[in-house]
Tab-separated table of C-alpha atoms in Angstrom:
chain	number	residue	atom	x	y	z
A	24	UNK	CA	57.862	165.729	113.062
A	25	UNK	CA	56.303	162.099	113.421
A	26	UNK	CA	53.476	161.063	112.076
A	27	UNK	CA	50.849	158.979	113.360
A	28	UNK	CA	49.477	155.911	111.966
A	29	UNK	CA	45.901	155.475	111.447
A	30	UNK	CA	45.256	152.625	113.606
A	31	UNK	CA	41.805	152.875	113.339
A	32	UNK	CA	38.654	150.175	113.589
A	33	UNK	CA	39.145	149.481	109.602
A	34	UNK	CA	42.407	149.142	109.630
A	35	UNK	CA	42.831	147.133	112.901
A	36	UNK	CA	40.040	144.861	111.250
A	37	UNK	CA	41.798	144.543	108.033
A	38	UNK	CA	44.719	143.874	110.174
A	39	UNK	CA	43.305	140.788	112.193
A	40	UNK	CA	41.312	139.264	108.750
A	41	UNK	CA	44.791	138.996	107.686
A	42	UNK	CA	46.442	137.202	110.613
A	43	UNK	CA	43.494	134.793	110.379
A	44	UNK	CA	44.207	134.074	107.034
A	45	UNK	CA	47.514	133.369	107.176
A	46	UNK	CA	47.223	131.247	110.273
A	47	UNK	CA	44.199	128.932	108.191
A	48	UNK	CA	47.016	128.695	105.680
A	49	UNK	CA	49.570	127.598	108.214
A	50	UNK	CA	47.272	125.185	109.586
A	51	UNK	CA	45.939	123.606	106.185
A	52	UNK	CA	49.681	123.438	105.359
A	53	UNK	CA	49.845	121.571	108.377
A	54	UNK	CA	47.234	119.148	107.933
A	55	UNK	CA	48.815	117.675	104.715
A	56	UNK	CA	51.969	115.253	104.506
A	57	UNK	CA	54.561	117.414	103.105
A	58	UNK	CA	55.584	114.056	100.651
A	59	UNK	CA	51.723	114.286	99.331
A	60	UNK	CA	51.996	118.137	98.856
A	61	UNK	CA	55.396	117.754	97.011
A	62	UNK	CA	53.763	114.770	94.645
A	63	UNK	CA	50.140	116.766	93.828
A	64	UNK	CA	52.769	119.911	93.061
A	65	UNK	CA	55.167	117.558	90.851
A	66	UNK	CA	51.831	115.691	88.993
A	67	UNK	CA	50.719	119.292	88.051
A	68	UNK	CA	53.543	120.732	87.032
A	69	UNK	CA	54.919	117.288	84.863
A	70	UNK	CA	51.291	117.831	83.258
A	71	UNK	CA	51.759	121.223	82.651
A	72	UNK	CA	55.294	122.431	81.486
A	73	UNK	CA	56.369	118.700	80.695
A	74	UNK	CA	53.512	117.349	79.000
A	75	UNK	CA	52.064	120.754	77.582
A	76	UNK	CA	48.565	120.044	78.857
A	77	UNK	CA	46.308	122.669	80.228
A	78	UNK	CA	44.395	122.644	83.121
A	79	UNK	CA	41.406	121.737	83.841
A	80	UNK	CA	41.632	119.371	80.942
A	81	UNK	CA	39.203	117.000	78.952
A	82	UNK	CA	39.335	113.346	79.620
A	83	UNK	CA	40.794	113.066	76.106
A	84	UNK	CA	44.000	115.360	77.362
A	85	UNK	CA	44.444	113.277	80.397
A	86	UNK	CA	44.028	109.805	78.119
A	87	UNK	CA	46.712	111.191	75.925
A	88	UNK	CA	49.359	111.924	78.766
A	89	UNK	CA	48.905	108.536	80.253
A	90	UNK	CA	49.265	106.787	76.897
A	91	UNK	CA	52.241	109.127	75.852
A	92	UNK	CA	54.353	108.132	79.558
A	93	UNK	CA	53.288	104.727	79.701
A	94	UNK	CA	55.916	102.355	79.569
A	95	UNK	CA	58.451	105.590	80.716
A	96	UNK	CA	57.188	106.043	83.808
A	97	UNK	CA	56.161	103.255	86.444
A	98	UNK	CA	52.386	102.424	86.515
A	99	UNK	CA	52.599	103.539	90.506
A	100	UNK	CA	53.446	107.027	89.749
A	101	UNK	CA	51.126	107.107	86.743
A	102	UNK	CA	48.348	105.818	88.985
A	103	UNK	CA	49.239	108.469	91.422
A	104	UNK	CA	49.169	110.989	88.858
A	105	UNK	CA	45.733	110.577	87.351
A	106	UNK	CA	44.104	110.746	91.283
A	107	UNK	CA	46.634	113.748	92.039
A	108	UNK	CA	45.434	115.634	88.507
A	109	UNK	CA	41.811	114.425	89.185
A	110	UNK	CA	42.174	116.217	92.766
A	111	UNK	CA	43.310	119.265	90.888
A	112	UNK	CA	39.813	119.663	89.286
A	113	UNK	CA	37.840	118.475	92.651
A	114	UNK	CA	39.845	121.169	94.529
A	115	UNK	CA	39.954	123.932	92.137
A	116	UNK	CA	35.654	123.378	92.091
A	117	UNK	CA	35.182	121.838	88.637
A	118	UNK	CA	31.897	119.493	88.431
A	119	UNK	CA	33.662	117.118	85.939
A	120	UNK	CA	36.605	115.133	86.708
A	121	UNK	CA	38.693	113.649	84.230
A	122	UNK	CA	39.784	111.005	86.538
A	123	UNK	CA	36.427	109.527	87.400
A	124	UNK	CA	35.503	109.349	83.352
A	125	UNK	CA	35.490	105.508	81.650
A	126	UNK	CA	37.313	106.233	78.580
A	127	UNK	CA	40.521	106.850	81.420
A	128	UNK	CA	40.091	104.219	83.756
A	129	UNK	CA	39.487	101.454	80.672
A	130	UNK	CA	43.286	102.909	79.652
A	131	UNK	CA	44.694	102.939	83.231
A	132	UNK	CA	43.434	99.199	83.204
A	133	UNK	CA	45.384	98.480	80.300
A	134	UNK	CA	48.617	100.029	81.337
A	135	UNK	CA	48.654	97.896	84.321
A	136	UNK	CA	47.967	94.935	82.609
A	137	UNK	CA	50.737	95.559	80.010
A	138	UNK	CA	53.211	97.917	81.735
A	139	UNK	CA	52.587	96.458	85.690
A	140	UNK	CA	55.820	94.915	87.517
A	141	UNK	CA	56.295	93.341	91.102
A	142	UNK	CA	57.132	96.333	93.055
A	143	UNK	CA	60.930	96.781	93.887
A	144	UNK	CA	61.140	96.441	97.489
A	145	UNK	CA	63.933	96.495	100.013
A	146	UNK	CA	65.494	93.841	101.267
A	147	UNK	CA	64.235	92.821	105.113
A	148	UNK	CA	67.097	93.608	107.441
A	149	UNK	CA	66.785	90.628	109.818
A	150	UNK	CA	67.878	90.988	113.752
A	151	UNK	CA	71.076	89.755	113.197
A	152	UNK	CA	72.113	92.182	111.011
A	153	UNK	CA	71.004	94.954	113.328
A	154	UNK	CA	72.966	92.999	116.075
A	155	UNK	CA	76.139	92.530	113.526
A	156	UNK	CA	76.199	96.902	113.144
A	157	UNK	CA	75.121	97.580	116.960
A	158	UNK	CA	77.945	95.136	117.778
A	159	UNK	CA	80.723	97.001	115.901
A	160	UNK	CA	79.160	100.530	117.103
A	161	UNK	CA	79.951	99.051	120.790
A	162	UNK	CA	83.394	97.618	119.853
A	163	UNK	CA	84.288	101.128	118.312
A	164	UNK	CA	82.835	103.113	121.442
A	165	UNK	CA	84.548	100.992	123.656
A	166	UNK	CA	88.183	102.084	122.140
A	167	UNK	CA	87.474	105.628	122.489
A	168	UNK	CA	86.369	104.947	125.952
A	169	UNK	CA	85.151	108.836	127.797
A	170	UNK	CA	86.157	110.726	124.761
A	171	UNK	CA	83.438	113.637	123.395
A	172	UNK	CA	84.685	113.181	119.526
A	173	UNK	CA	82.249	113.244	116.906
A	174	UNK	CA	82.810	109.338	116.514
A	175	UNK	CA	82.076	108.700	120.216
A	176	UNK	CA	78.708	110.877	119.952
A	177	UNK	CA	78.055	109.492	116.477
A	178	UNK	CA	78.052	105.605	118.058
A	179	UNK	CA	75.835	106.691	120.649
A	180	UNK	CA	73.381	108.306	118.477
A	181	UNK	CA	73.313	105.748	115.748
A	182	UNK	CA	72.977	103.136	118.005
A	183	UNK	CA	69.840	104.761	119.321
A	184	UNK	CA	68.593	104.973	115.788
A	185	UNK	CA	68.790	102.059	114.255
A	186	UNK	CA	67.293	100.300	117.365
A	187	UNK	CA	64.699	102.725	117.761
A	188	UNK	CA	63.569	102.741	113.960
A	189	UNK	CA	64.252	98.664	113.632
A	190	UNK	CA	61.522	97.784	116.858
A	191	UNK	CA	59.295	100.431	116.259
A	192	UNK	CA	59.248	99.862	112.554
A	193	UNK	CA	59.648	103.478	111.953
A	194	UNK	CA	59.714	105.364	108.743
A	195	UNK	CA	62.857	107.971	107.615
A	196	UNK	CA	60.285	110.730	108.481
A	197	UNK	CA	59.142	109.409	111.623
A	198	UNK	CA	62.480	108.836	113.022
A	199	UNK	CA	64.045	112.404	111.920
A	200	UNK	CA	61.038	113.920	113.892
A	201	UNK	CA	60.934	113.151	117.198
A	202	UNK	CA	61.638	115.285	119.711
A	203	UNK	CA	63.441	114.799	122.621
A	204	UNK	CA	60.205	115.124	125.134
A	205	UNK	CA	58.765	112.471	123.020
A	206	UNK	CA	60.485	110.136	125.022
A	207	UNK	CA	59.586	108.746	128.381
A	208	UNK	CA	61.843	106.266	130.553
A	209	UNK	CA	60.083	104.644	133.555
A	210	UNK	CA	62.585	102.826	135.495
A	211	UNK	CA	61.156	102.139	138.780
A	212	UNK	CA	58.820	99.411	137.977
A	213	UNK	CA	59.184	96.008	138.544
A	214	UNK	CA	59.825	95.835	134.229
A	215	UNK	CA	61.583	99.201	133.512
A	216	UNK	CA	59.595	100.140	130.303
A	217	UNK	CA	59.544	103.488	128.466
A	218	UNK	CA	57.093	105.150	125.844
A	219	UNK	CA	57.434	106.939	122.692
A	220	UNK	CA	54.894	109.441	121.016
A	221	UNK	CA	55.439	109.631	117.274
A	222	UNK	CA	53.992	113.449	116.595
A	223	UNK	CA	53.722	112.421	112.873
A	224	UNK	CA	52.966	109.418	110.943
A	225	UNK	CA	51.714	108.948	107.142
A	226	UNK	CA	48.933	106.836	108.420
A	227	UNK	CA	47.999	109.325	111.321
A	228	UNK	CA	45.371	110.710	108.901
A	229	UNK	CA	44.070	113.398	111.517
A	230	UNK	CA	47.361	114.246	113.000
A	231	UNK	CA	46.531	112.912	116.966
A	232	UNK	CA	50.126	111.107	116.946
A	233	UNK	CA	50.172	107.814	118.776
A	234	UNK	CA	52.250	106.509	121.614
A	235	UNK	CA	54.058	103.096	121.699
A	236	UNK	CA	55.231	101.303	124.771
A	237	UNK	CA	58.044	98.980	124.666
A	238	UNK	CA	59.590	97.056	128.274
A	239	UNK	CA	63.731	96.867	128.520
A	240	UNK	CA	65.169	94.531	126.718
A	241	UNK	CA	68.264	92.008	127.742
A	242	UNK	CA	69.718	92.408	124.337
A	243	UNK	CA	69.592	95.158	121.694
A	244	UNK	CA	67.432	97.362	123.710
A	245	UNK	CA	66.225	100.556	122.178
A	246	UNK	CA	65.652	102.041	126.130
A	247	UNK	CA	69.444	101.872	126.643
A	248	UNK	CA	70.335	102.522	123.899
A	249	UNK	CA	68.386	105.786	123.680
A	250	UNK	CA	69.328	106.810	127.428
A	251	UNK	CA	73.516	106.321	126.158
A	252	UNK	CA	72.651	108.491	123.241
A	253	UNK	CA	70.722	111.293	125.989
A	254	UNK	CA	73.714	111.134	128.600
A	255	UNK	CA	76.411	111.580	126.019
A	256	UNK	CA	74.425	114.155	123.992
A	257	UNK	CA	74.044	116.517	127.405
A	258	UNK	CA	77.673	114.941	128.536
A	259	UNK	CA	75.906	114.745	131.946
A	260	UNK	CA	74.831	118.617	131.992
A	261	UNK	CA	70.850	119.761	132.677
A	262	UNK	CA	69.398	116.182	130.936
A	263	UNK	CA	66.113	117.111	132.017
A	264	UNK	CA	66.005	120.079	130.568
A	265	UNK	CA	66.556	118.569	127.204
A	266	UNK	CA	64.284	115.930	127.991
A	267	UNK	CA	61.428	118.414	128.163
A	268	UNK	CA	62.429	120.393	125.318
A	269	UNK	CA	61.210	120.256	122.061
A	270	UNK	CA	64.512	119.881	120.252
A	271	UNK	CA	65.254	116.814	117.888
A	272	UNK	CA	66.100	113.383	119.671
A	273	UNK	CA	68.516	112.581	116.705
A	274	UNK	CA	70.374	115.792	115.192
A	275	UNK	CA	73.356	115.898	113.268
A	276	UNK	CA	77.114	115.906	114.894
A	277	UNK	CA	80.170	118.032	113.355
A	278	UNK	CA	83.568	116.964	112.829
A	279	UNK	CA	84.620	118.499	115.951
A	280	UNK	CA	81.898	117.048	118.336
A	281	UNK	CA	79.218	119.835	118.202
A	282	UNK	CA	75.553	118.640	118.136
A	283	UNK	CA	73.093	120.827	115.797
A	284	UNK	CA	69.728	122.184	117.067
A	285	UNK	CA	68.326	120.706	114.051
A	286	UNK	CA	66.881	117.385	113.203
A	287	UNK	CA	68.654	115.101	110.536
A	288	UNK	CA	68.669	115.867	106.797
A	289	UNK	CA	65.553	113.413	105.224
A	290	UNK	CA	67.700	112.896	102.142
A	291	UNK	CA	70.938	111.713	104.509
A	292	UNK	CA	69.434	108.889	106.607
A	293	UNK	CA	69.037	106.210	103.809
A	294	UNK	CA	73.000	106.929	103.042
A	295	UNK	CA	73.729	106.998	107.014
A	296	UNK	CA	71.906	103.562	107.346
A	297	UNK	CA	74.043	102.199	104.427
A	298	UNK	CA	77.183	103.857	105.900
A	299	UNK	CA	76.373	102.007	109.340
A	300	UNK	CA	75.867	99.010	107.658
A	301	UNK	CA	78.956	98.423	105.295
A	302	UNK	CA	80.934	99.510	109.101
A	303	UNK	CA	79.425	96.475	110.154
A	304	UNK	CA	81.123	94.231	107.130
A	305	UNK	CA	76.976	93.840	105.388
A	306	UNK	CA	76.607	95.012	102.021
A	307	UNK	CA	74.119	97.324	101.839
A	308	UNK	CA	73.532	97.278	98.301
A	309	UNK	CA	69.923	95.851	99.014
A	310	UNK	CA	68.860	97.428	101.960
A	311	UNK	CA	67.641	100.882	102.718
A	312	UNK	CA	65.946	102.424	105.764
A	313	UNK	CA	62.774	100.821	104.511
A	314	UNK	CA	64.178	97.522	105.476
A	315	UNK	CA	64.351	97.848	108.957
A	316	UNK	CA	60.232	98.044	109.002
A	317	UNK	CA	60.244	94.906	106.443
A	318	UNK	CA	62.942	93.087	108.962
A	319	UNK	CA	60.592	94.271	112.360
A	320	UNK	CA	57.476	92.941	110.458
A	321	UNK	CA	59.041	89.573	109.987
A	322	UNK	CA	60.456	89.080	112.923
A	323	UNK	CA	57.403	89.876	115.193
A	324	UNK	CA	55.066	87.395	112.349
A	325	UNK	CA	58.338	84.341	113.081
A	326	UNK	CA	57.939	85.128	116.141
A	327	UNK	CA	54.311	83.635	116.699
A	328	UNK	CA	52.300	86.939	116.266
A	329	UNK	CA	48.828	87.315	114.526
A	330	UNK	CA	48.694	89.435	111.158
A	331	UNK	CA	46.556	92.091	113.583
A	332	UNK	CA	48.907	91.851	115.740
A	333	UNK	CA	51.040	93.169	113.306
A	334	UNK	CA	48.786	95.738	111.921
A	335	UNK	CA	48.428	97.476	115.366
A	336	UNK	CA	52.328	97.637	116.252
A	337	UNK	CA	53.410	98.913	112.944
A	338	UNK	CA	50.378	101.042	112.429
A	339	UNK	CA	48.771	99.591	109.381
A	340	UNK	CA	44.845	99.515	108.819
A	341	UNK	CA	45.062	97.385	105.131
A	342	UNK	CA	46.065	93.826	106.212
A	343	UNK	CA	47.022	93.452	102.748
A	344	UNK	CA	49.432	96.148	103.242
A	345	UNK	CA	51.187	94.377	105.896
A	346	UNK	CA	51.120	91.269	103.806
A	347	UNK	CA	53.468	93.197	101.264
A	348	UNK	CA	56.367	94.136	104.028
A	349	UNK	CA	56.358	89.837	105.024
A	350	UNK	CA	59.145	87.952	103.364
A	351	UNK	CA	57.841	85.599	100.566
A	352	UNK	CA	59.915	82.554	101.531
A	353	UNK	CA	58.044	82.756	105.569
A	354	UNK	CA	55.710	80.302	103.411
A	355	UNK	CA	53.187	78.091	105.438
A	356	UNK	CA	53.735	74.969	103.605
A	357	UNK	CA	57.568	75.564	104.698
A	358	UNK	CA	56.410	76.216	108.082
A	359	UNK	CA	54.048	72.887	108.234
A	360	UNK	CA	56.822	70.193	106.792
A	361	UNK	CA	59.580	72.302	109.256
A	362	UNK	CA	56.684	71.128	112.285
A	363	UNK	CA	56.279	67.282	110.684
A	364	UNK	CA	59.955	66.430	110.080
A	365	UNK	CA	60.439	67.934	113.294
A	366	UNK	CA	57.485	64.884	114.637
A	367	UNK	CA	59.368	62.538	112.875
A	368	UNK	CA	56.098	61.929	110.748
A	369	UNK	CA	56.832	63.380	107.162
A	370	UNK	CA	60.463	61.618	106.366
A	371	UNK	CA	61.376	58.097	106.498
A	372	UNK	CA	64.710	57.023	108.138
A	373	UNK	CA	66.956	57.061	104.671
A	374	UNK	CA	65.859	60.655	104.001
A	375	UNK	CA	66.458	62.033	107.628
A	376	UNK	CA	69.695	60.407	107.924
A	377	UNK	CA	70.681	62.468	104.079
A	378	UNK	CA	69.272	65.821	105.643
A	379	UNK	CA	71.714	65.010	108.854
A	380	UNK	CA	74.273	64.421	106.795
A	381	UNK	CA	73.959	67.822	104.787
């Protein structure tokens, strides 16, 4: 005997409400960097279970955690704490917010004042120590010559990586997630040129993506780089088919030369990059992936660019933003005596001739 189930107009409606739901949830989900999600989760919960507070909490309560972890924690993450806790109570519909009170900004104030450091930042990765690892990934392809090992495909791909993320100035997350139809290769023109759409970006507040264009290069070019990578992936088989496919441009590669479905681990590219470069004979002790957007952002400001020049090719709206990524020692009074000695009009004879003679 079966029995039927009551698909009636309730239940079908009840049904649908619930599909709906779950698909807003999806999509809000969506809408939100997963880093920011993970941070608002780990401010509550340190507050909570760590701290002992309750939420929502008085101004006094959040006071007395930022007093008690001062000096433990950096003043970044207790700045980005206090919004994240103060978002708690906006989102959760509370009319008073901790954060915005005076009694926790005056003590915020004087944590940064007493507890606030220079920022730790990588070390720039200039172009010639891009060119010292893409060098030794050629040198090493070229002694395995046509073979399909998971060294071969591994030159190929990191090539394409470290190229790609060093010109567009890319970001770990960026790089892990594009896909392969992301990229577009236009080689009839009289410049052969090719585009790439980054799907997601932190500063891509409303999630459009944006799409970069960037002509062949003579030397270190991405395009070639990223067309090696393609042709070796597919070893010649259906290309365009993976070109239009969603799958990850840069997955992982097993020990025996099988390529994963999957895009790269986020927590394995910063030891990758330092992998490719102690291959290359740099010590990677002050370099991370990070570096490769500080080295980029130098390099195009040496090269002659404008500051909004900058902005728009790395994707930066706060010019003082970009002014953090530029290497201190690019100073301009550096710059202006480099221009005069080079005019002969800032040294007299006995001082040139000790600079010539080291």
């Amino acid at each position: 005997m079966t029995v039927e189930k009551d698909n009636g107009p309730e239940l079908l409606g009840k049904s649908v409400e619930l599909d709906i739901l779950a698909k807003e949830a999806s999509i809000l989900e969506a809408s939100e960097n997963a880093n920011t999600t993970r941070a608002f989760d780990n401010a509550v919960k340190h507050f909570t279970s760590v701290f002992g507070g309750r939420l929502p909490c008085r101004d006094e309560d959040l006071k007395n955690y930022l007093v008690k972890y001062a000096g433990q924690l950096s003043v970044s993450t207790l700045e980005q704490r206090r919004v994240l806790i103060g978002r708690w109570h906006k989102e959760n519909g509370f009319e008073h917010n901790p954060n915005d009170s005076e009694l926790v900004r005056k003590i915020m104030r004087g944590i940064r004042r007493k507890y606030g450091k220079k920022p730790k930042q990588a070390k720039p990765a200039p172009l010639k120590v891009i060119e010292k690892v893409c060098v030794h990934l050629d040198s090493v392809q070229a002694t395995l010559g046509e073979d399909q090992s998971q060294r071969s495909l591994s030159c190929f791909r990191d090539k394409a990586m470290l190229l790609t993320a060093f010109w567009f100035g890319l970001r770990s997350d960026e790089l892990i997630n594009i896909r392969a139809c992301d990229v577009k290769f236009f080689w009839d023109g009289d410049q052969p040129y090719f585009e790439l759409f980054l799907p997601k970006s932190k500063t891509d507040k409303e999630g459009l993506g944006m799409t970069k264009k960037m002509n062949a290069l003579a030397n270190l070019c991405p395009m070639l780089a990223l067309r090696d990578w393609v042709e070796a992936r597919c070893s010649g088989v259906d290309i365009k088919s993976f070109r239009d496919s969603e799958l990850p441009l840069f997955s992982g590669v097993n020990r025996w030369g099988g390529i994963s479905e999957s895009h790269i681990h986020p927590n394995s590219i910063n030891k990758m990059f330092k992998k490719l470069l102690e291959s290359g004979s740099v010590d990677p002790d002050e370099y991370s992936t990070h570096s490769m957007r500080r080295g980029i952002a130098n390099w195009i400001i040496d090269s002659g660019a404008s500051v909004a020049e900058l902005k728009e090719w790395i994707g930066w709206s706060d010019t003082r933003t970009a002014m953090r990524y530029l290497d201190g020692k690019s100073s301009l009074p550096s710059k202006i005596i480099e221009r005069k000695i080079q005019t002969g009009a800032f040294l007299d004879s006995s001082s040139a001739k000790r600079l010539d003679k080291g």
